[in-house]
């Protein structure tokens, strides 16, 4: 499935939500849509066999209207400028929806990291950091993990940034290992945030997670942790997939076993003893709740009618195209949108950044309690507006973000005018 046109999908959604936000100023909307800065860099490395390769990396700084740029770094063969622009823009919207004082950015390298050794991945990460270190920083732009990057990647970036800038700056990235300044609860934050949103939404309609059938596409940080939380709350995980295959069991998959298997580097394609299917299998499984937790552009106009679930919890960024959204809405499938549902990761990243800046260490319980309040508050605000304006959760969330970014931008222009007038 294609990820092309993701940025166009972002701008189309801004246009649709602007009416709900009551923003008609086209120049202002153009500012909200357009990335402030785009960096494209060459990433040279020497491979273990002595050969030289030059890869392409990006860092898109979309909006700093509400605070420093914030967003992950992805290593994937499909990484393109269009994709990174869309991911950066979604971060600006997401930080505004959960109302944390950060903007939006994203980075990536077009590479298949599965073909690289650990030494090569470190060399790649340090080379990329060498290229971008002048444009990131604790008060400027704070990267984090995304697909195929993790706490180890962040530790390398923080170390290389420190070497280049001759500073000790753990706050330059979030999602680090605990030993290097990471926050308790960051590993499970995206899943917990999604869980809170789902819980609140089901509560509002008198439904329950207990006994619900759930299917999950993607079994990495977001998907596997969500599987565990939902399983612990009494849900049956009836289908799951990774990038190699899908596995299913109508009586519920053994979540802990699957997590242990994946932690050892296993692929579902090699897992014996299960009914198998394609990587897209969970999208069309006979479930109550579908959790897309892999990549963008998975639920499209071509396949949306095959979705049987009544709820979609978007832990992946951009898994549903606008055309699919419209089809799902017509069938009254409720979509809890990425910019709300997966915001737990960036919220705890914000907590990690605060802890680093203030040399503090919060307890996991403290992090989880704060995250729960922030996510539930964001859900309530989105749900209120969606009901009031008879809009989808997605458009309501975008409208709230547009309003908050607009307020920040209007403050900026007033300051600009004052400065010019001096
Ligand atoms: P990850 O690398 O830990 O896991 C990705 C998972 O998706 C892996 O299990 C991989 O095998 C699987 N996958 C890849 N392509 C697939 C396909 N075509 N079909 C089925 N499975 C596939 O990444 P992650 O951090 O869990 O991120 C997953 C999604 O969640 C991404 O869209 C990411 O942007 C989003 N997200 C993650 C976070 C976070 O904190 N990790 C926060 C917000 C959003």
Short mmCIF file of C-alpha atoms and ligand atoms in Angstrom, two decimals:
data_model
loop_
_atom_site.label_atom_id
_atom_site.label_comp_id
_atom_site.label_asym_id
_atom_site.label_seq_id
_atom_site.Cartn_x
_atom_site.Cartn_y
_atom_site.Cartn_z
CA UNK A 1 0.00 0.00 0.00
CA UNK A 2 1.25 3.41 -0.90
CA UNK A 3 2.46 6.07 1.50
CA UNK A 4 2.68 8.63 -1.33
CA UNK A 5 0.52 11.67 -0.94
CA UNK A 6 0.52 11.54 2.87
CA UNK A 7 1.33 15.25 3.04
CA UNK A 8 -1.56 16.07 0.67
CA UNK A 9 -3.81 14.05 2.96
CA UNK A 10 -2.64 16.23 5.87
CA UNK A 11 -3.38 19.50 4.03
CA UNK A 12 -6.80 18.21 2.91
CA UNK A 13 -7.69 17.41 6.53
CA UNK A 14 -6.59 20.89 7.65
CA UNK A 15 -8.93 22.40 5.04
CA UNK A 16 -11.81 20.22 6.20
CA UNK A 17 -11.24 21.03 9.90
CA UNK A 18 -10.67 24.78 9.39
CA UNK A 19 -14.41 25.34 8.98
CA UNK A 20 -15.08 23.68 12.35
CA UNK A 21 -12.32 25.77 13.94
CA UNK A 22 -13.84 28.90 12.39
CA UNK A 23 -10.54 29.85 10.72
CA UNK A 24 -11.14 31.40 7.28
CA UNK A 25 -7.87 33.27 6.81
CA UNK A 26 -6.22 31.38 3.94
CA UNK A 27 -2.79 32.93 4.60
CA UNK A 28 -2.92 31.70 8.18
CA UNK A 29 -3.96 28.21 7.05
CA UNK A 30 -1.07 28.20 4.60
CA UNK A 31 1.30 28.92 7.50
CA UNK A 32 -0.21 26.05 9.50
CA UNK A 33 0.26 23.69 6.55
CA UNK A 34 3.73 24.66 5.35
CA UNK A 35 6.86 23.24 7.07
CA UNK A 36 9.10 25.97 8.50
CA UNK A 37 12.32 24.17 7.56
CA UNK A 38 13.30 21.09 5.54
CA UNK A 39 16.73 19.51 5.86
CA UNK A 40 17.86 16.82 3.42
CA UNK A 41 21.23 15.29 4.24
CA UNK A 42 23.61 12.71 2.83
CA UNK A 43 24.52 9.99 5.32
CA UNK A 44 27.82 8.33 4.40
CA UNK A 45 28.91 5.15 6.17
CA UNK A 46 31.49 2.43 5.81
CA UNK A 47 29.91 -1.04 5.97
CA UNK A 48 31.42 -3.98 7.85
CA UNK A 49 32.85 -5.38 4.60
CA UNK A 50 34.72 -2.10 3.96
CA UNK A 51 32.36 -0.85 1.23
CA UNK A 52 31.17 2.77 1.27
CA UNK A 53 27.49 3.74 0.94
CA UNK A 54 25.78 7.11 1.00
CA UNK A 55 22.19 7.13 2.23
CA UNK A 56 19.63 9.95 2.25
CA UNK A 57 18.28 11.37 5.51
CA UNK A 58 15.74 14.05 6.35
CA UNK A 59 14.71 16.26 9.24
CA UNK A 60 11.57 18.28 8.68
CA UNK A 61 10.83 21.05 11.20
CA UNK A 62 7.18 21.73 10.64
CA UNK A 63 6.02 24.12 13.34
CA UNK A 64 7.62 25.85 16.32
CA UNK A 65 4.62 28.11 16.96
CA UNK A 66 3.89 26.42 20.31
CA UNK A 67 7.43 25.34 21.34
CA UNK A 68 10.55 23.48 20.13
CA UNK A 69 10.11 21.01 17.27
CA UNK A 70 9.41 17.49 18.54
CA UNK A 71 9.15 14.20 16.70
CA UNK A 72 10.64 10.81 15.97
CA UNK A 73 13.24 9.43 13.60
CA UNK A 74 12.32 6.53 11.32
CA UNK A 75 14.59 4.04 9.55
CA UNK A 76 12.65 2.38 6.71
CA UNK A 77 13.17 1.73 3.00
CA UNK A 78 9.99 3.72 2.16
CA UNK A 79 11.10 6.91 3.93
CA UNK A 80 10.61 9.83 1.53
CA UNK A 81 10.45 13.58 1.91
CA UNK A 82 6.67 13.50 1.40
CA UNK A 83 6.28 10.97 4.21
CA UNK A 84 8.56 12.84 6.63
CA UNK A 85 6.73 16.13 5.89
CA UNK A 86 3.39 14.48 6.72
CA UNK A 87 4.74 12.85 9.88
CA UNK A 88 6.25 16.19 11.01
CA UNK A 89 2.97 18.01 10.39
CA UNK A 90 0.99 15.39 12.32
CA UNK A 91 3.35 15.98 15.27
CA UNK A 92 2.51 19.72 15.28
CA UNK A 93 -1.18 18.83 15.39
CA UNK A 94 -0.69 16.11 18.01
CA UNK A 95 1.29 18.27 20.48
CA UNK A 96 -1.46 20.90 20.15
CA UNK A 97 -4.30 18.37 20.69
CA UNK A 98 -2.80 17.18 24.00
CA UNK A 99 -1.79 20.77 24.78
CA UNK A 100 1.90 20.34 25.58
CA UNK A 101 4.24 23.29 24.84
CA UNK A 102 6.02 21.72 21.88
CA UNK A 103 5.84 21.96 18.10
CA UNK A 104 6.24 19.30 15.43
CA UNK A 105 9.10 17.75 13.50
CA UNK A 106 10.16 14.36 12.15
CA UNK A 107 13.20 12.72 10.65
CA UNK A 108 14.14 9.60 8.80
CA UNK A 109 16.64 7.72 6.73
CA UNK A 110 15.70 5.72 3.65
CA UNK A 111 17.30 2.42 4.62
CA UNK A 112 16.37 -1.16 5.40
CA UNK A 113 17.87 -1.46 8.90
CA UNK A 114 17.29 -5.23 8.95
CA UNK A 115 20.17 -5.60 6.50
CA UNK A 116 22.55 -3.69 8.81
CA UNK A 117 24.63 -5.01 11.71
CA UNK A 118 24.56 -3.27 15.08
CA UNK A 119 27.96 -1.65 14.34
CA UNK A 120 26.61 -0.38 11.03
CA UNK A 121 23.45 0.97 12.68
CA UNK A 122 25.58 2.87 15.19
CA UNK A 123 27.76 4.28 12.38
CA UNK A 124 24.62 5.27 10.43
CA UNK A 125 23.08 6.98 13.47
CA UNK A 126 26.25 8.88 14.32
CA UNK A 127 26.73 9.95 10.69
CA UNK A 128 23.13 11.24 10.51
CA UNK A 129 23.61 13.06 13.84
CA UNK A 130 26.80 14.66 12.56
CA UNK A 131 24.77 16.02 9.63
CA UNK A 132 21.88 17.43 11.68
CA UNK A 133 23.39 18.36 15.07
CA UNK A 134 23.59 22.05 14.25
CA UNK A 135 19.83 22.26 13.67
CA UNK A 136 18.64 20.23 16.67
CA UNK A 137 19.07 20.89 20.42
CA UNK A 138 17.20 20.80 23.75
CA UNK A 139 15.54 24.17 23.09
CA UNK A 140 15.31 23.82 19.31
CA UNK A 141 14.32 20.37 18.07
CA UNK A 142 14.11 17.19 20.14
CA UNK A 143 14.02 13.87 18.21
CA UNK A 144 12.63 10.57 19.57
CA UNK A 145 12.25 6.96 18.36
CA UNK A 146 9.86 5.90 15.62
CA UNK A 147 9.63 2.84 13.38
CA UNK A 148 12.84 0.74 13.59
CA UNK A 149 14.57 3.09 16.02
CA UNK A 150 14.67 2.63 19.80
CA UNK A 151 16.30 3.71 23.06
CA UNK A 152 19.70 2.49 21.83
CA UNK A 153 19.40 4.74 18.75
CA UNK A 154 18.51 7.70 21.00
CA UNK A 155 21.47 7.01 23.32
CA UNK A 156 23.80 7.11 20.29
CA UNK A 157 22.26 10.39 19.08
CA UNK A 158 22.56 12.01 22.54
CA UNK A 159 26.18 10.89 22.81
CA UNK A 160 27.13 12.04 19.30
CA UNK A 161 25.31 15.36 19.79
CA UNK A 162 27.31 15.85 23.02
CA UNK A 163 30.58 15.11 21.20
CA UNK A 164 29.83 17.49 18.35
CA UNK A 165 28.47 20.32 20.52
CA UNK A 166 30.96 19.74 23.39
CA UNK A 167 28.06 19.69 25.86
CA UNK A 168 26.31 17.10 27.98
CA UNK A 169 22.75 17.43 26.75
CA UNK A 170 20.52 14.42 27.43
CA UNK A 171 17.48 16.66 26.74
CA UNK A 172 18.37 16.74 23.02
CA UNK A 173 16.44 13.49 22.45
CA UNK A 174 13.76 11.54 24.31
CA UNK A 175 13.06 7.83 24.41
CA UNK A 176 16.57 7.16 25.76
CA UNK A 177 17.40 4.17 27.95
CA UNK A 178 16.74 4.73 31.65
CA UNK A 179 20.52 4.55 32.32
CA UNK A 180 21.09 7.49 29.95
CA UNK A 181 18.32 9.78 31.16
CA UNK A 182 15.22 8.09 29.77
CA UNK A 183 11.89 8.30 31.59
CA UNK A 184 10.12 5.48 33.35
CA UNK A 185 6.98 4.69 31.38
CA UNK A 186 8.21 5.96 27.98
CA UNK A 187 8.39 2.41 26.55
CA UNK A 188 4.69 1.79 27.17
CA UNK A 189 3.46 5.40 26.82
CA UNK A 190 1.99 5.24 23.31
CA UNK A 191 0.05 2.10 24.13
CA UNK A 192 -1.08 3.42 27.53
CA UNK A 193 -2.23 6.71 25.99
CA UNK A 194 -4.24 4.79 23.38
CA UNK A 195 -5.65 2.54 26.05
CA UNK A 196 -6.85 5.57 28.08
CA UNK A 197 -8.55 7.09 25.04
CA UNK A 198 -10.22 3.79 24.11
CA UNK A 199 -11.32 3.21 27.68
CA UNK A 200 -12.89 6.68 27.93
CA UNK A 201 -14.60 6.32 24.54
CA UNK A 202 -16.06 2.90 25.35
CA UNK A 203 -17.16 4.09 28.78
CA UNK A 204 -19.09 6.94 27.13
CA UNK A 205 -21.07 4.44 25.03
CA UNK A 206 -21.58 1.95 27.86
CA UNK A 207 -19.18 -0.61 26.36
CA UNK A 208 -16.21 -2.35 27.91
CA UNK A 209 -12.75 -3.58 26.97
CA UNK A 210 -13.38 -6.71 29.05
CA UNK A 211 -14.45 -9.45 26.64
CA UNK A 212 -13.93 -7.32 23.50
CA UNK A 213 -12.31 -8.96 20.46
CA UNK A 214 -9.28 -7.01 19.24
CA UNK A 215 -7.14 -7.28 16.10
CA UNK A 216 -3.75 -5.56 15.85
CA UNK A 217 -1.68 -4.79 12.76
CA UNK A 218 1.98 -4.27 13.77
CA UNK A 219 3.53 -5.90 16.80
CA UNK A 220 6.34 -3.50 17.76
CA UNK A 221 6.51 -0.92 20.52
CA UNK A 222 2.99 0.46 20.00
CA UNK A 223 1.19 -2.75 18.92
CA UNK A 224 2.71 -5.28 21.32
CA UNK A 225 2.37 -3.03 24.38
CA UNK A 226 -1.24 -2.30 23.43
CA UNK A 227 -1.86 -6.03 23.07
CA UNK A 228 -0.57 -6.57 26.60
CA UNK A 229 -2.63 -3.75 28.17
CA UNK A 230 -5.80 -4.86 26.38
CA UNK A 231 -5.18 -8.53 27.23
CA UNK A 232 -4.66 -7.59 30.91
CA UNK A 233 -7.97 -5.68 30.79
CA UNK A 234 -9.81 -8.80 29.61
CA UNK A 235 -9.80 -8.33 25.82
CA UNK A 236 -9.20 -11.25 23.43
CA UNK A 237 -6.48 -10.53 20.87
CA UNK A 238 -7.92 -12.56 17.97
CA UNK A 239 -5.47 -11.48 15.24
CA UNK A 240 -2.07 -9.82 15.04
CA UNK A 241 0.57 -9.26 12.38
CA UNK A 242 4.13 -8.08 11.94
CA UNK A 243 5.88 -7.17 8.69
CA UNK A 244 6.17 -10.85 7.71
CA UNK A 245 2.75 -12.45 8.39
CA UNK A 246 -0.47 -12.45 10.39
CA UNK A 247 -1.43 -14.95 13.11
CA UNK A 248 -4.94 -15.53 14.37
CA UNK A 249 -6.91 -17.43 17.00
CA UNK A 250 -10.62 -16.79 17.54
CA UNK A 251 -10.20 -17.87 21.18
CA UNK A 252 -7.45 -15.32 21.82
CA UNK A 253 -3.72 -15.37 21.04
CA UNK A 254 -1.23 -15.97 23.89
CA UNK A 255 -0.01 -12.38 24.10
CA UNK A 256 2.86 -12.93 26.55
CA UNK A 257 4.24 -15.78 24.42
CA UNK A 258 4.09 -13.67 21.27
CA UNK A 259 5.84 -10.76 23.00
CA UNK A 260 8.61 -13.05 24.27
CA UNK A 261 8.97 -14.54 20.77
CA UNK A 262 9.25 -11.09 19.14
CA UNK A 263 11.70 -9.90 21.84
CA UNK A 264 14.04 -12.71 20.74
CA UNK A 265 13.91 -11.37 17.17
CA UNK A 266 11.35 -13.87 15.85
CA UNK A 267 9.09 -13.25 12.83
CA UNK A 268 5.45 -14.33 12.70
CA UNK A 269 6.16 -15.98 9.32
CA UNK A 270 8.42 -18.48 11.11
CA UNK A 271 6.04 -19.09 14.03
CA UNK A 272 4.58 -22.60 13.97
CA UNK A 273 1.29 -23.78 15.45
CA UNK A 274 -0.94 -20.86 14.42
CA UNK A 275 -3.43 -20.15 11.72
CA UNK A 276 -1.52 -17.79 9.41
CA UNK A 277 -2.51 -14.98 7.09
CA UNK A 278 -1.13 -11.88 5.41
CA UNK A 279 0.25 -8.81 7.19
CA UNK A 280 -3.10 -7.10 6.41
CA UNK A 281 -5.15 -9.89 7.93
CA UNK A 282 -5.95 -8.07 11.22
CA UNK A 283 -7.52 -5.18 9.29
CA UNK A 284 -10.36 -7.44 8.17
CA UNK A 285 -10.57 -9.81 11.16
CA UNK A 286 -13.84 -10.52 12.91
CA UNK A 287 -13.16 -8.15 15.83
CA UNK A 288 -14.83 -5.35 17.79
CA UNK A 289 -11.74 -3.15 17.93
CA UNK A 290 -9.08 -2.79 15.24
CA UNK A 291 -5.71 -1.35 16.24
CA UNK A 292 -3.56 -0.35 13.26
CA UNK A 293 -0.07 -0.07 14.77
CA UNK A 294 2.24 -0.43 11.77
CA UNK A 295 2.51 2.12 8.99
CA UNK A 296 0.44 4.81 7.26
CA UNK A 297 -1.97 4.32 4.33
CA UNK A 298 -3.20 0.87 5.37
CA UNK A 299 -7.00 1.41 5.38
CA UNK A 300 -7.95 2.85 2.00
CA UNK A 301 -11.03 3.38 -0.16
CA UNK A 302 -10.22 0.03 -1.79
CA UNK A 303 -10.39 -2.02 1.42
CA UNK A 304 -12.34 0.01 4.03
CA UNK A 305 -15.54 -1.92 3.39
CA UNK A 306 -13.73 -5.08 4.51
CA UNK A 307 -13.17 -3.70 8.02
CA UNK A 308 -15.53 -5.51 10.40
CA UNK A 309 -14.55 -3.78 13.66
CA UNK A 310 -16.82 -1.03 15.05
CA UNK A 311 -13.94 0.85 16.67
CA UNK A 312 -10.55 1.75 15.23
CA UNK A 313 -7.81 2.85 17.63
CA UNK A 314 -5.12 4.42 15.44
CA UNK A 315 -1.80 3.82 17.16
CA UNK A 316 0.06 4.09 13.84
CA UNK A 317 0.40 7.52 12.28
CA UNK A 318 -1.90 8.08 9.31
CA UNK A 319 -3.17 4.49 8.85
CA UNK A 320 -6.52 5.62 7.37
CA UNK A 321 -6.84 7.66 4.19
CA UNK A 322 -9.49 10.45 4.08
CA UNK A 323 -11.49 8.44 1.50
CA UNK A 324 -11.51 5.44 3.81
CA UNK A 325 -12.47 7.73 6.70
CA UNK A 326 -15.58 8.84 4.80
CA UNK A 327 -16.57 5.22 4.02
CA UNK A 328 -16.06 4.16 7.64
CA UNK A 329 -18.06 7.12 8.93
CA UNK A 330 -20.95 6.16 6.65
CA UNK A 331 -20.90 2.70 8.23
CA UNK A 332 -20.73 4.30 11.72
CA UNK A 333 -17.34 2.80 12.47
CA UNK A 334 -15.84 5.05 15.16
CA UNK A 335 -12.26 6.08 14.50
CA UNK A 336 -10.14 7.28 17.43
CA UNK A 337 -7.64 9.29 15.39
CA UNK A 338 -3.84 8.98 15.52
CA UNK A 339 -3.31 12.60 16.57
CA UNK A 340 -5.17 11.80 19.79
CA UNK A 341 -4.90 8.01 20.16
CA UNK A 342 -1.12 7.72 19.81
CA UNK A 343 -0.17 10.99 21.53
CA UNK A 344 0.85 9.19 24.75
CA UNK A 345 4.37 8.72 23.35
CA UNK A 346 4.98 12.41 22.84
CA UNK A 347 3.37 13.30 26.17
CA UNK A 348 5.83 11.09 28.07
CA UNK A 349 8.62 12.34 25.80
CA UNK A 350 7.69 15.80 27.07
CA UNK A 351 7.91 14.49 30.66
CA UNK A 352 11.34 12.99 29.89
CA UNK A 353 12.52 16.32 28.47
CA UNK A 354 11.27 18.14 31.60
CA UNK A 355 13.02 15.62 33.88
CA UNK A 356 16.30 16.05 31.96
CA UNK A 357 16.10 19.86 32.04
CA UNK A 358 15.40 19.87 35.78
CA UNK A 359 17.67 16.93 36.68
CA UNK A 360 14.70 15.01 38.09
CA UNK A 361 13.64 11.35 38.04
CA UNK A 362 9.92 10.70 38.23
CA UNK A 363 8.52 7.36 39.34
CA UNK A 364 6.67 5.19 36.80
CA UNK A 365 3.45 5.62 38.85
CA UNK A 366 3.84 9.39 38.67
CA UNK A 367 4.40 9.33 34.90
CA UNK A 368 1.43 7.01 34.32
CA UNK A 369 -0.88 9.08 36.54
CA UNK A 370 0.03 12.34 34.76
CA UNK A 371 -0.31 10.68 31.35
CA UNK A 372 -3.73 9.36 32.24
CA UNK A 373 -4.99 12.82 33.22
CA UNK A 374 -3.54 14.47 30.11
CA UNK A 375 -4.99 11.86 27.72
CA UNK A 376 -8.42 11.83 29.32
CA UNK A 377 -8.57 15.63 29.32
CA UNK A 378 -7.63 15.69 25.63
CA UNK A 379 -10.23 13.01 24.84
CA UNK A 380 -12.98 14.93 26.73
CA UNK A 381 -12.24 18.16 24.82
CA UNK A 382 -12.23 16.35 21.44
CA UNK A 383 -15.35 14.36 22.24
CA UNK A 384 -17.23 17.49 23.40
CA UNK A 385 -16.43 19.36 20.19
CA UNK A 386 -17.21 16.32 18.02
CA UNK A 387 -20.64 16.02 19.63
CA UNK A 388 -21.34 19.76 19.56
CA UNK A 389 -20.36 20.15 15.87
CA UNK A 390 -21.53 16.66 14.78
CA UNK A 391 -18.03 16.10 13.43
CA UNK A 392 -15.75 13.07 13.46
CA UNK A 393 -13.25 12.76 16.31
CA UNK A 394 -10.51 13.40 13.73
CA UNK A 395 -11.90 16.68 12.45
CA UNK A 396 -12.72 17.82 15.99
CA UNK A 397 -9.15 17.07 17.12
CA UNK A 398 -7.70 18.90 14.12
CA UNK A 399 -10.01 21.87 14.78
CA UNK A 400 -8.78 22.12 18.39
CA UNK A 401 -5.17 21.98 17.19
CA UNK A 402 -5.78 24.59 14.47
CA UNK A 403 -7.31 26.92 17.04
CA UNK A 404 -4.36 26.51 19.43
CA UNK A 405 -1.70 26.93 16.71
CA UNK A 406 -3.55 29.95 15.32
CA UNK A 407 -3.55 31.57 18.76
CA UNK A 408 0.22 31.01 19.04
CA UNK A 409 0.83 32.36 15.53
CA UNK A 410 -1.24 35.48 16.12
CA UNK A 411 0.82 36.21 19.24
CA UNK A 412 3.97 35.77 17.13
CA UNK A 413 2.75 38.21 14.46
CA UNK A 414 1.82 40.79 17.10
CA UNK A 415 5.35 40.52 18.52
CA UNK A 416 6.69 40.80 14.96
CA UNK A 417 4.77 44.01 14.39
CA UNK A 418 5.97 45.47 17.72
CA UNK A 419 9.56 44.59 16.84
CA UNK A 420 9.23 46.19 13.40
CA UNK A 421 7.66 49.31 14.88
CA UNK A 422 10.57 49.94 17.23
P1 LIG B 1 8.20 -0.58 15.74
O1 LIG B 1 9.31 -0.54 14.76
O2 LIG B 1 8.49 -0.85 17.17
O3 LIG B 1 7.10 -1.65 15.26
C1 LIG B 1 6.52 -1.65 14.00
C2 LIG B 1 5.80 -2.98 13.85
O4 LIG B 1 5.04 -2.96 12.65
C3 LIG B 1 6.73 -4.18 13.76
O5 LIG B 1 6.15 -5.26 14.45
C4 LIG B 1 6.78 -4.48 12.25
O6 LIG B 1 7.08 -5.84 11.99
C5 LIG B 1 5.34 -4.15 11.90
N1 LIG B 1 5.08 -3.88 10.50
C6 LIG B 1 5.81 -3.14 9.61
N2 LIG B 1 5.21 -3.14 8.41
C7 LIG B 1 4.09 -3.87 8.55
C8 LIG B 1 3.04 -4.26 7.67
N3 LIG B 1 3.04 -3.86 6.40
N4 LIG B 1 2.04 -5.02 8.16
C9 LIG B 1 2.03 -5.43 9.44
N5 LIG B 1 2.99 -5.11 10.32
C10 LIG B 1 4.00 -4.34 9.87
O7 LIG B 1 7.42 0.80 15.56
P2 LIG B 1 6.43 1.51 16.58
O8 LIG B 1 7.22 2.49 17.35
O9 LIG B 1 5.59 0.51 17.25
O10 LIG B 1 5.55 2.35 15.55
C11 LIG B 1 4.42 1.79 14.89
C12 LIG B 1 3.52 2.92 14.43
O11 LIG B 1 3.15 3.69 15.58
C13 LIG B 1 4.17 3.91 13.47
O12 LIG B 1 3.18 4.41 12.59
C14 LIG B 1 4.64 5.02 14.39
O13 LIG B 1 4.79 6.25 13.70
C15 LIG B 1 3.49 5.03 15.37
N6 LIG B 1 3.80 5.67 16.64
C16 LIG B 1 4.74 5.14 17.48
C17 LIG B 1 5.02 5.80 18.66
C18 LIG B 1 6.02 5.25 19.65
O14 LIG B 1 6.17 5.86 20.73
N7 LIG B 1 6.66 4.15 19.40
C19 LIG B 1 4.34 6.98 19.01
C20 LIG B 1 3.37 7.46 18.15
C21 LIG B 1 3.12 6.80 16.95
#
